[in-house]
Coordinates of C-alpha atoms in Angstrom, one line a residue:
M1 CA 75.1 -155.3 -39.5
A2 CA 72.7 -157.5 -37.2
E3 CA 73.7 -155.2 -34.2
D4 CA 72.5 -151.9 -36.2
I5 CA 69.2 -153.8 -37.1
S6 CA 68.7 -154.8 -33.3
N7 CA 69.6 -151.0 -32.4
R8 CA 66.8 -149.6 -34.8
Q9 CA 64.3 -152.3 -33.5
R10 CA 65.1 -151.1 -29.9
L11 CA 64.6 -147.3 -30.8
S12 CA 61.4 -148.0 -32.6
A13 CA 59.9 -149.7 -29.4
R14 CA 60.8 -146.7 -27.3
L15 CA 58.0 -144.8 -25.6
D16 CA 57.3 -141.3 -26.7
Q17 CA 56.0 -139.1 -23.9
R18 CA 53.9 -136.0 -24.5
L19 CA 52.2 -133.5 -22.4
T20 CA 48.8 -132.5 -23.6
Q21 CA 45.9 -130.8 -22.2
K22 CA 42.3 -132.5 -22.8
L23 CA 39.1 -131.7 -21.1
A24 CA 37.0 -134.7 -20.4
L25 CA 33.3 -133.8 -19.9
T26 CA 32.0 -135.8 -16.9
P27 CA 28.3 -136.6 -17.1
Q28 CA 27.6 -133.9 -14.4
M29 CA 29.5 -131.2 -16.5
R30 CA 27.4 -132.4 -19.6
Q31 CA 24.1 -131.9 -17.7
S32 CA 24.9 -128.5 -16.4
L33 CA 25.5 -127.5 -20.2
E34 CA 22.4 -129.2 -21.3
M35 CA 20.0 -127.9 -18.6
L36 CA 21.3 -124.3 -19.1
Q37 CA 20.0 -124.0 -22.5
M38 CA 16.6 -125.5 -21.6
N39 CA 13.6 -123.2 -21.6
I40 CA 11.0 -123.4 -18.8
L41 CA 8.9 -126.2 -20.2
E42 CA 11.9 -128.3 -21.1
L43 CA 13.3 -127.8 -17.6
Q44 CA 10.1 -128.8 -16.1
Q45 CA 10.0 -132.1 -18.0
K46 CA 13.8 -132.6 -16.9
I47 CA 12.7 -132.2 -13.3
L48 CA 9.8 -134.5 -13.5
A49 CA 12.1 -137.1 -15.2
E50 CA 14.7 -136.9 -12.6
M51 CA 12.3 -137.1 -9.8
T52 CA 10.7 -140.4 -11.3
E53 CA 14.3 -141.9 -11.6
N54 CA 16.0 -140.8 -8.4
P55 CA 14.3 -141.6 -5.1
L56 CA 16.3 -139.2 -3.3
L57 CA 14.5 -136.4 -4.9
E58 CA 11.1 -135.2 -3.6
E59 CA 9.0 -132.3 -4.4
V60 CA 8.3 -129.7 -1.7
S61 CA 4.8 -128.3 -1.3
D62 CA 4.2 -124.5 -1.4
L63 CA 3.5 -124.4 2.4
E64 CA 7.0 -125.7 3.3
E65 CA 10.2 -123.5 3.5
L66 CA 12.9 -124.4 1.1
P67 CA 16.6 -123.2 1.3
E68 CA 17.8 -121.5 -1.5
E69 CA 20.3 -124.2 -2.3
N70 CA 19.3 -127.7 -0.8
V71 CA 22.6 -129.2 -1.5
T72 CA 24.5 -132.0 0.7
P73 CA 28.0 -130.7 1.3
N74 CA 31.0 -132.8 -0.1
A75 CA 28.5 -134.9 -2.1
D76 CA 30.6 -134.8 -5.4
P77 CA 34.4 -134.5 -5.7
D78 CA 34.1 -133.3 -9.3
D79 CA 32.2 -130.3 -8.5
Q80 CA 33.0 -127.5 -10.9
S81 CA 31.1 -124.5 -11.8
L82 CA 29.7 -124.2 -15.3
D83 CA 31.5 -121.1 -16.3
E84 CA 34.8 -122.8 -15.4
V85 CA 33.6 -125.7 -17.5
M86 CA 32.9 -123.4 -20.4
S87 CA 36.0 -121.7 -20.2
L88 CA 37.9 -124.9 -20.3
L89 CA 35.7 -125.9 -23.2
L90 CA 36.5 -122.5 -25.1
K91 CA 40.2 -122.8 -24.5
R92 CA 40.2 -125.6 -27.0
T93 CA 37.2 -124.8 -29.3
S94 CA 36.7 -120.9 -29.5
D95 CA 38.3 -118.5 -31.8
H96 CA 36.0 -115.6 -31.2
G97 CA 37.6 -112.3 -30.5
P98 CA 36.4 -109.8 -27.9
E99 CA 33.6 -107.4 -28.8
E100 CA 33.0 -103.8 -27.7
D101 CA 33.2 -102.9 -24.0
E102 CA 30.3 -101.7 -22.2
P103 CA 30.6 -99.9 -18.8
R104 CA 29.6 -102.3 -16.0
A105 CA 26.3 -101.6 -14.2
P106 CA 25.2 -102.9 -10.9
V107 CA 23.1 -105.9 -11.0
V108 CA 20.5 -106.9 -8.4
D109 CA 21.9 -109.9 -6.5
H110 CA 18.7 -111.3 -4.9
W111 CA 16.1 -113.4 -6.6
R112 CA 12.7 -112.6 -7.5
T113 CA 10.1 -115.1 -8.0
D114 CA 6.5 -115.3 -9.5
S115 CA 5.1 -114.8 -6.0
D116 CA 6.4 -111.2 -6.1
I117 CA 4.1 -110.4 -9.0
V118 CA 1.2 -107.9 -8.0
D119 CA -0.3 -107.4 -11.5
P120 CA -2.5 -110.4 -12.4
A121 CA -2.7 -109.1 -15.8
V122 CA 0.7 -110.2 -16.7
Y123 CA -0.5 -113.7 -16.6
E124 CA -2.9 -113.0 -19.4
R125 CA -0.1 -113.1 -21.7
T126 CA 1.4 -116.4 -20.5
L127 CA 0.1 -118.3 -23.6
F128 CA 0.1 -116.5 -26.8
K129 CA -0.5 -117.2 -30.4
R130 CA 2.8 -117.8 -32.1
E131 CA 3.2 -116.1 -35.6
N132 CA 3.3 -118.5 -38.4
I133 CA 5.6 -118.4 -41.5
T134 CA 2.6 -117.1 -43.7
D135 CA 1.7 -114.4 -41.1
H136 CA 5.3 -113.2 -41.0
L137 CA 5.7 -113.0 -44.7
M138 CA 2.4 -111.2 -45.2
G139 CA 3.3 -108.6 -42.6
Q140 CA 6.4 -107.8 -44.7
L141 CA 4.4 -107.8 -47.9
H142 CA 2.0 -105.1 -46.7
L143 CA 4.9 -103.0 -46.2
A144 CA 6.2 -103.5 -49.7
R145 CA 3.8 -101.1 -51.4
L146 CA 3.1 -103.1 -54.4
S147 CA 0.4 -102.6 -57.1
P148 CA -2.8 -104.4 -56.5
E149 CA -1.8 -106.9 -59.5
D150 CA 1.9 -107.7 -58.0
F151 CA 0.4 -107.8 -54.3
K152 CA -2.0 -110.8 -55.5
V153 CA 0.9 -112.4 -57.3
A154 CA 3.1 -112.0 -54.1
E155 CA 0.1 -113.2 -52.0
R156 CA -0.3 -116.2 -54.1
I157 CA 3.5 -117.2 -53.8
I158 CA 3.4 -116.8 -49.9
G159 CA 0.3 -118.8 -49.8
N160 CA 2.1 -121.7 -51.4
I161 CA 5.2 -121.7 -49.2
D162 CA 5.3 -124.7 -46.8
S163 CA 6.0 -124.7 -43.0
D164 CA 9.8 -125.3 -44.0
G165 CA 9.8 -122.0 -46.0
F166 CA 10.1 -123.6 -49.5
L167 CA 7.9 -122.9 -52.4
R168 CA 6.7 -126.4 -53.8
V169 CA 4.4 -125.3 -56.4
P170 CA 5.6 -124.8 -60.0
L171 CA 5.8 -121.1 -61.1
K172 CA 3.8 -121.8 -64.5
L173 CA 0.8 -123.0 -62.2
I174 CA 1.1 -119.9 -60.2
A175 CA 1.4 -117.8 -63.2
K176 CA -1.9 -119.6 -64.8
N177 CA -3.8 -119.3 -61.8
A178 CA -3.0 -115.6 -61.3
G179 CA -3.4 -114.7 -65.0
V180 CA -0.2 -113.1 -65.4
S181 CA 3.1 -114.0 -67.2
L182 CA 5.8 -116.5 -66.1
D183 CA 8.3 -113.5 -66.1
K184 CA 6.1 -111.7 -63.7
V185 CA 5.8 -114.4 -61.2
K186 CA 9.8 -114.7 -61.4
Q187 CA 10.2 -111.0 -60.7
I188 CA 7.8 -111.1 -57.7
L189 CA 9.3 -114.4 -56.4
R190 CA 12.7 -112.7 -56.2
L191 CA 11.2 -109.8 -54.1
V192 CA 9.7 -112.5 -51.8
Q193 CA 13.0 -114.3 -51.5
E194 CA 14.4 -111.1 -50.0
F195 CA 12.0 -111.3 -47.0
D196 CA 12.9 -112.5 -43.6
P197 CA 13.9 -115.4 -42.7
P198 CA 16.8 -115.7 -45.4
G199 CA 16.3 -118.5 -47.7
V200 CA 12.5 -118.3 -47.7
G201 CA 10.7 -119.0 -51.0
A202 CA 13.5 -121.2 -52.5
R203 CA 12.2 -124.3 -54.5
D204 CA 14.8 -126.4 -53.3
L205 CA 17.9 -126.9 -50.7
K206 CA 20.5 -125.7 -53.2
E207 CA 18.5 -122.5 -54.1
C208 CA 18.0 -121.8 -50.3
L209 CA 21.6 -122.0 -49.5
K210 CA 22.4 -119.6 -52.2
I211 CA 19.9 -117.1 -51.1
Q212 CA 21.2 -117.3 -47.6
L213 CA 24.8 -116.8 -48.8
R214 CA 23.9 -113.8 -50.7
S215 CA 22.2 -112.4 -47.6
L216 CA 25.0 -113.4 -45.4
F217 CA 27.5 -111.7 -47.8
A218 CA 25.6 -108.6 -48.2
E219 CA 25.1 -108.3 -44.2
R220 CA 28.9 -108.7 -43.7
E221 CA 29.4 -105.7 -46.3
V222 CA 27.1 -103.4 -44.3
L223 CA 28.0 -104.3 -40.7
S224 CA 31.5 -102.6 -40.0
D225 CA 32.1 -104.5 -36.8
T226 CA 31.7 -108.0 -38.4
L227 CA 34.6 -109.8 -39.5
P228 CA 34.8 -109.7 -43.2
L229 CA 35.0 -112.8 -45.3
S230 CA 37.7 -113.0 -48.0
K231 CA 36.8 -112.8 -51.6
R232 CA 38.4 -116.2 -52.2
L233 CA 36.4 -117.9 -49.3
R234 CA 33.2 -116.4 -50.8
S235 CA 34.1 -117.5 -54.3
L236 CA 34.9 -121.2 -52.8
V237 CA 31.8 -121.4 -50.9
Q238 CA 29.6 -120.2 -53.9
E239 CA 31.5 -122.8 -56.1
A240 CA 31.0 -125.5 -53.6
V241 CA 27.2 -125.0 -53.5
D242 CA 26.7 -124.1 -57.5
K243 CA 29.1 -126.9 -58.9
H244 CA 29.7 -129.5 -56.1
F245 CA 26.4 -129.6 -54.2
G246 CA 26.0 -133.5 -54.4
L247 CA 29.6 -133.8 -52.6
L248 CA 28.7 -131.1 -50.2
V249 CA 25.4 -132.4 -48.9
G250 CA 26.8 -135.9 -49.1
H251 CA 29.6 -135.1 -46.6
K252 CA 32.1 -136.4 -49.4
Y253 CA 34.7 -133.7 -48.0
A254 CA 37.7 -135.3 -49.4
E255 CA 36.3 -135.4 -52.9
L256 CA 35.2 -131.8 -52.3
R257 CA 38.6 -130.9 -51.2
R258 CA 40.1 -132.4 -54.3
A259 CA 37.6 -130.8 -56.5
L260 CA 38.1 -127.3 -55.2
K261 CA 41.9 -127.8 -55.0
I262 CA 42.1 -126.5 -51.5
S263 CA 43.7 -127.3 -48.2
D264 CA 42.0 -129.0 -45.2
S265 CA 41.9 -125.8 -43.1
T266 CA 40.2 -124.0 -46.2
L267 CA 37.7 -126.9 -46.3
K268 CA 36.9 -126.6 -42.8
S269 CA 36.2 -123.0 -43.0
I270 CA 33.7 -123.7 -46.1
V271 CA 32.1 -126.3 -44.1
A272 CA 31.7 -124.2 -41.0
L273 CA 30.3 -121.4 -43.0
I274 CA 27.8 -123.8 -44.7
E275 CA 26.7 -125.2 -41.5
T276 CA 25.7 -121.7 -40.1
L277 CA 23.0 -121.7 -42.7
E278 CA 19.4 -122.9 -41.9
P279 CA 18.3 -125.9 -44.3
R280 CA 14.6 -125.3 -43.0
P281 CA 14.2 -121.5 -43.1
G282 CA 10.6 -121.9 -41.8
S283 CA 11.6 -123.9 -38.7
A284 CA 11.7 -120.8 -36.5
F285 CA 7.8 -120.6 -36.9
D286 CA 7.1 -124.4 -36.6
L287 CA 3.9 -125.0 -34.8
E288 CA 3.7 -128.7 -35.3
S289 CA 4.0 -129.5 -31.7
G290 CA 0.9 -127.4 -30.8
I291 CA 2.6 -126.6 -27.4
P292 CA 1.9 -123.0 -26.6
V293 CA 5.1 -120.8 -26.0
V294 CA 5.4 -119.9 -22.2
P295 CA 7.6 -117.0 -21.2
D296 CA 10.6 -117.9 -19.1
V297 CA 10.7 -114.3 -17.6
Y298 CA 8.2 -111.5 -17.0
V299 CA 9.0 -107.9 -17.0
V300 CA 6.9 -105.7 -14.9
R301 CA 6.8 -102.0 -13.7
R302 CA 7.7 -101.4 -10.0
G303 CA 7.5 -97.6 -9.5
A304 CA 9.8 -95.8 -12.0
K305 CA 11.7 -99.1 -13.0
F306 CA 11.1 -102.3 -14.7
V307 CA 11.9 -105.6 -13.0
P308 CA 12.5 -109.0 -14.3
I309 CA 10.6 -111.9 -12.6
L310 CA 11.2 -115.7 -13.3
N311 CA 8.3 -117.6 -14.2
E312 CA 8.9 -120.3 -11.5
Q313 CA 5.4 -121.5 -11.1
K314 CA 6.1 -124.1 -13.9
L315 CA 8.9 -125.6 -11.8
P316 CA 8.5 -128.2 -9.1
R317 CA 10.4 -127.2 -6.0
L318 CA 12.9 -130.0 -5.3
R319 CA 15.0 -131.0 -2.3
I320 CA 17.1 -134.2 -1.4
V321 CA 15.4 -136.5 0.9
R322 CA 16.2 -135.8 4.4
N323 CA 18.1 -138.1 6.6
Y324 CA 19.1 -140.2 3.5
Q325 CA 22.6 -140.6 5.0
D326 CA 21.1 -142.6 7.9
S327 CA 20.2 -145.4 5.7
L328 CA 24.0 -145.9 4.7
G329 CA 24.5 -147.1 8.4
V330 CA 21.8 -149.7 8.2
D331 CA 23.6 -153.1 8.8
H332 CA 21.7 -155.1 6.1
L333 CA 22.6 -153.0 3.1
G334 CA 25.4 -154.5 1.1
P335 CA 28.1 -152.6 -0.9
K336 CA 26.2 -152.4 -3.9
E337 CA 23.1 -150.8 -2.2
R338 CA 25.4 -148.4 -0.5
E339 CA 27.1 -147.4 -3.9
F340 CA 23.6 -147.0 -5.3
I341 CA 22.4 -144.6 -2.6
R342 CA 25.6 -142.7 -2.9
Q343 CA 25.4 -142.4 -6.8
R344 CA 21.7 -141.1 -6.5
A345 CA 22.7 -138.7 -3.8
S346 CA 25.5 -137.5 -5.8
R347 CA 23.1 -137.0 -8.9
A348 CA 20.4 -135.4 -6.8
N349 CA 22.9 -132.8 -5.6
W350 CA 23.9 -131.9 -9.1
V351 CA 20.3 -131.7 -10.3
V352 CA 19.4 -129.2 -7.4
K353 CA 22.5 -127.3 -7.8
N354 CA 22.1 -127.0 -11.6
I355 CA 18.3 -125.8 -11.3
A356 CA 19.5 -123.2 -8.9
Q357 CA 22.2 -122.0 -11.3
W358 CA 19.7 -122.0 -14.2
K359 CA 17.5 -119.8 -12.3
R360 CA 20.5 -117.5 -10.8
T361 CA 22.1 -117.0 -14.4
L362 CA 18.7 -116.5 -16.2
L363 CA 17.7 -113.7 -13.8
R364 CA 21.0 -112.2 -13.9
V365 CA 21.1 -111.9 -17.6
A366 CA 17.5 -110.6 -17.6
E367 CA 18.3 -108.0 -15.2
V368 CA 21.0 -106.8 -17.5
I369 CA 18.8 -106.6 -20.5
V370 CA 16.1 -104.8 -18.6
D371 CA 18.4 -102.3 -17.1
Y372 CA 20.0 -101.5 -20.5
E373 CA 16.7 -101.5 -22.5
S374 CA 14.6 -99.6 -20.0
D375 CA 14.2 -96.8 -22.7
F376 CA 13.0 -99.5 -25.2
F377 CA 10.1 -100.8 -22.6
E378 CA 9.1 -97.3 -22.0
K379 CA 9.2 -95.7 -25.3
G380 CA 9.3 -98.1 -28.0
T381 CA 11.6 -99.6 -30.7
L382 CA 13.3 -96.3 -31.8
F383 CA 14.8 -96.6 -28.2
L384 CA 16.2 -100.0 -28.5
K385 CA 20.2 -100.0 -28.0
P386 CA 22.6 -102.4 -29.5
L387 CA 23.6 -105.0 -27.2
K388 CA 26.1 -108.0 -27.4
L389 CA 26.6 -111.3 -25.7
M390 CA 30.1 -110.1 -24.8
D391 CA 28.7 -107.0 -23.1
V392 CA 26.4 -109.0 -20.9
A393 CA 29.4 -111.5 -20.2
E394 CA 31.7 -108.8 -19.1
R395 CA 29.1 -107.3 -16.8
L396 CA 28.4 -110.5 -15.0
D397 CA 31.9 -112.0 -15.3
L398 CA 30.8 -114.9 -17.1
H399 CA 31.9 -116.4 -20.3
E400 CA 30.2 -115.3 -23.5
T401 CA 29.2 -118.7 -24.5
T402 CA 27.4 -119.2 -21.0
I403 CA 25.3 -116.2 -21.9
G404 CA 24.4 -117.5 -25.4
R405 CA 23.2 -120.8 -23.9
T406 CA 21.3 -118.8 -21.2
V407 CA 19.2 -116.9 -23.7
S408 CA 18.8 -119.8 -26.1
N409 CA 15.2 -120.7 -26.9
K410 CA 13.8 -118.6 -24.1
F411 CA 11.0 -115.9 -24.2
I412 CA 10.5 -113.0 -22.0
D413 CA 7.0 -111.3 -21.5
T414 CA 7.3 -107.4 -21.7
P415 CA 5.1 -104.3 -21.7
R416 CA 6.0 -104.3 -25.3
G417 CA 4.9 -107.8 -26.0
V418 CA 6.6 -111.4 -26.1
F419 CA 10.1 -111.5 -27.4
E420 CA 12.7 -114.2 -27.9
M421 CA 15.5 -113.2 -25.6
K422 CA 17.9 -113.5 -28.5
F423 CA 15.9 -110.5 -29.9
F424 CA 17.8 -108.0 -27.6
F425 CA 21.1 -109.1 -29.0
H426 CA 21.9 -107.3 -32.3
R427 CA 24.8 -105.2 -33.7
G428 CA 24.8 -101.5 -33.9
L429 CA 25.9 -98.7 -36.4
D430 CA 27.8 -95.7 -35.5
M431 CA 26.8 -92.3 -34.9
F432 CA 28.7 -89.1 -35.7
T433 CA 28.5 -88.5 -32.1
G434 CA 30.7 -91.5 -31.2
A435 CA 27.7 -93.6 -29.8
T436 CA 26.0 -96.4 -31.7
V437 CA 22.4 -97.0 -32.5
S438 CA 20.7 -100.4 -32.9
S439 CA 20.5 -101.9 -36.4
I440 CA 16.5 -102.5 -35.5
T441 CA 16.2 -98.9 -34.9
V442 CA 17.7 -98.0 -38.2
K443 CA 15.3 -100.3 -40.0
Q444 CA 12.4 -98.7 -38.0
L445 CA 13.6 -95.2 -39.1
V446 CA 13.8 -96.2 -42.7
K447 CA 10.1 -97.8 -42.6
E448 CA 8.8 -94.5 -41.0
L449 CA 10.8 -92.3 -43.6
V450 CA 9.3 -94.5 -46.5
A451 CA 5.8 -94.1 -45.0
K452 CA 6.0 -90.4 -45.0
E453 CA 7.9 -89.7 -48.1
P454 CA 6.2 -87.6 -51.0
P455 CA 4.2 -90.1 -53.1
D456 CA 5.3 -88.3 -56.2
S457 CA 9.0 -88.1 -55.2
P458 CA 9.9 -91.0 -53.1
Y459 CA 13.5 -91.1 -51.4
N460 CA 16.1 -93.0 -52.8
D461 CA 18.6 -94.8 -50.7
Q462 CA 21.2 -92.2 -50.7
Q463 CA 18.5 -89.6 -49.8
I464 CA 17.5 -91.7 -46.8
A465 CA 21.0 -92.0 -45.8
D466 CA 21.4 -88.4 -45.9
I467 CA 18.3 -87.8 -43.8
L468 CA 19.7 -90.2 -41.0
A469 CA 23.0 -88.5 -41.4
E470 CA 21.4 -85.2 -40.4
R471 CA 20.2 -87.1 -37.3
R472 CA 23.8 -88.1 -36.8
I473 CA 23.3 -91.7 -37.6
K474 CA 26.2 -92.7 -39.8
V475 CA 24.9 -95.5 -42.3
S476 CA 25.9 -96.0 -46.0
R477 CA 23.8 -96.2 -49.0
R478 CA 24.5 -99.9 -49.3
A479 CA 23.4 -100.3 -45.9
I480 CA 20.1 -98.5 -46.5
A481 CA 19.6 -100.8 -49.5
K482 CA 19.9 -103.8 -47.5
Y483 CA 17.6 -102.7 -44.6
R484 CA 15.3 -101.6 -47.3
E485 CA 15.0 -105.0 -48.9
S486 CA 14.9 -106.7 -45.7
L487 CA 11.5 -104.9 -45.0
G488 CA 10.1 -105.8 -48.4
I489 CA 10.3 -102.1 -49.6
L490 CA 10.8 -101.6 -53.2
P491 CA 13.5 -99.1 -54.8
S492 CA 12.3 -95.5 -55.1
H493 CA 11.8 -95.7 -58.9
L494 CA 9.3 -98.7 -58.5
R495 CA 7.6 -96.8 -55.6
K496 CA 7.1 -93.8 -57.8
R497 CA 5.9 -95.9 -60.7
Q498 CA 3.2 -97.4 -58.3
C499 CA 2.3 -93.9 -57.4
D500 CA 1.8 -92.9 -61.1
V501 CA -0.2 -96.0 -61.7

């Protein structure tokens, strides 16, 4: 008996060897990922901070020549390209499938800088007034074709929406000040809550999330190339928000799982979906910093072509202090001083290398966008083509997530105005010819059709879908309804009623 117990004890102390693959992000890798998603102003501040902290970095005057990559060879044994890092990360974390293929196109492989700009007028739009949430909503309201009375009510509602996108004023007070019934205010509020951005006009966070979920579910039904959400998952997410909101916002996930009687994997799906929502729908129009938006890229015409140019005038030109290695041979330096110099040299190399990679990757992505959307720059919104991150990733042989970080929070100044670079990435709808058309183009067509429709006989959603079908654009009645609502356009029977009034 004692021998059996001794055998079990020996077995319990035995080591269990397992082979697992883990990616440990070094500080250098982490810096690469962080810098890539910085915009021009953030990168400028990062460079200035690095110059302050690292004595081996110095700024080069405009009169001096600077090699394209001023990097000391063999300075860092952990050298690894950003895209390799992203690929390793995504092996562990990504479950996104491939999207539609796009024929590869030649991409210019040399850099262009702001010194190449020949048209000084391009600088006139360097700083521009960014649209605030009120301007954005009023622009949609003017397209809604409301009666004068309803327009004034909507205007009051929009005027009381704060910078976060929430309506903080009681509806009874709005009704009293507008001289209308409470039901009328509720009716117009529902219309405003259909405006962009999703969740705007909510009176609290719970209502904000419910509006966004409604918009998200409707969009998933409209876009055929979007992975559908199961009815069960939709129901569970709505139940979590409706009935267990306190557990959700309090991150009491164990209690939430028990309340919904679901598995851990289903809980993760619910939380992941909720985390895609925006708790402050007005944050995209936040102007509290007072810092003007500066384009990271300009698009200028060169002959018959449009060409992207990096806005490098904001970035200090860096290099590593020359002959720093000579100091390592000085006799009076101790081991700590030598190690300090080596560490600073390694960091300086990474900084210079990451700046060069930021420029190179951003310019390559901009070149693909400009090449692909040349008709848009020439002719306008109706000629905008659908484009996905995967399309650009395949053309540049980079990872999709690398492209996503590259365009994040960056702006491009074009002949059609200043846009967030993310503006150019949107899904498309099928045409009967087999081609695809941008969802933004379809919205523009819907807006134009409604603007030109007979006032006494406005088009209903099916008629608009039929007209687009005649133009070989395949879009369902439900999709038309979704686009119409996102534009703030009323249904046909209400538009006719306004005409009669």
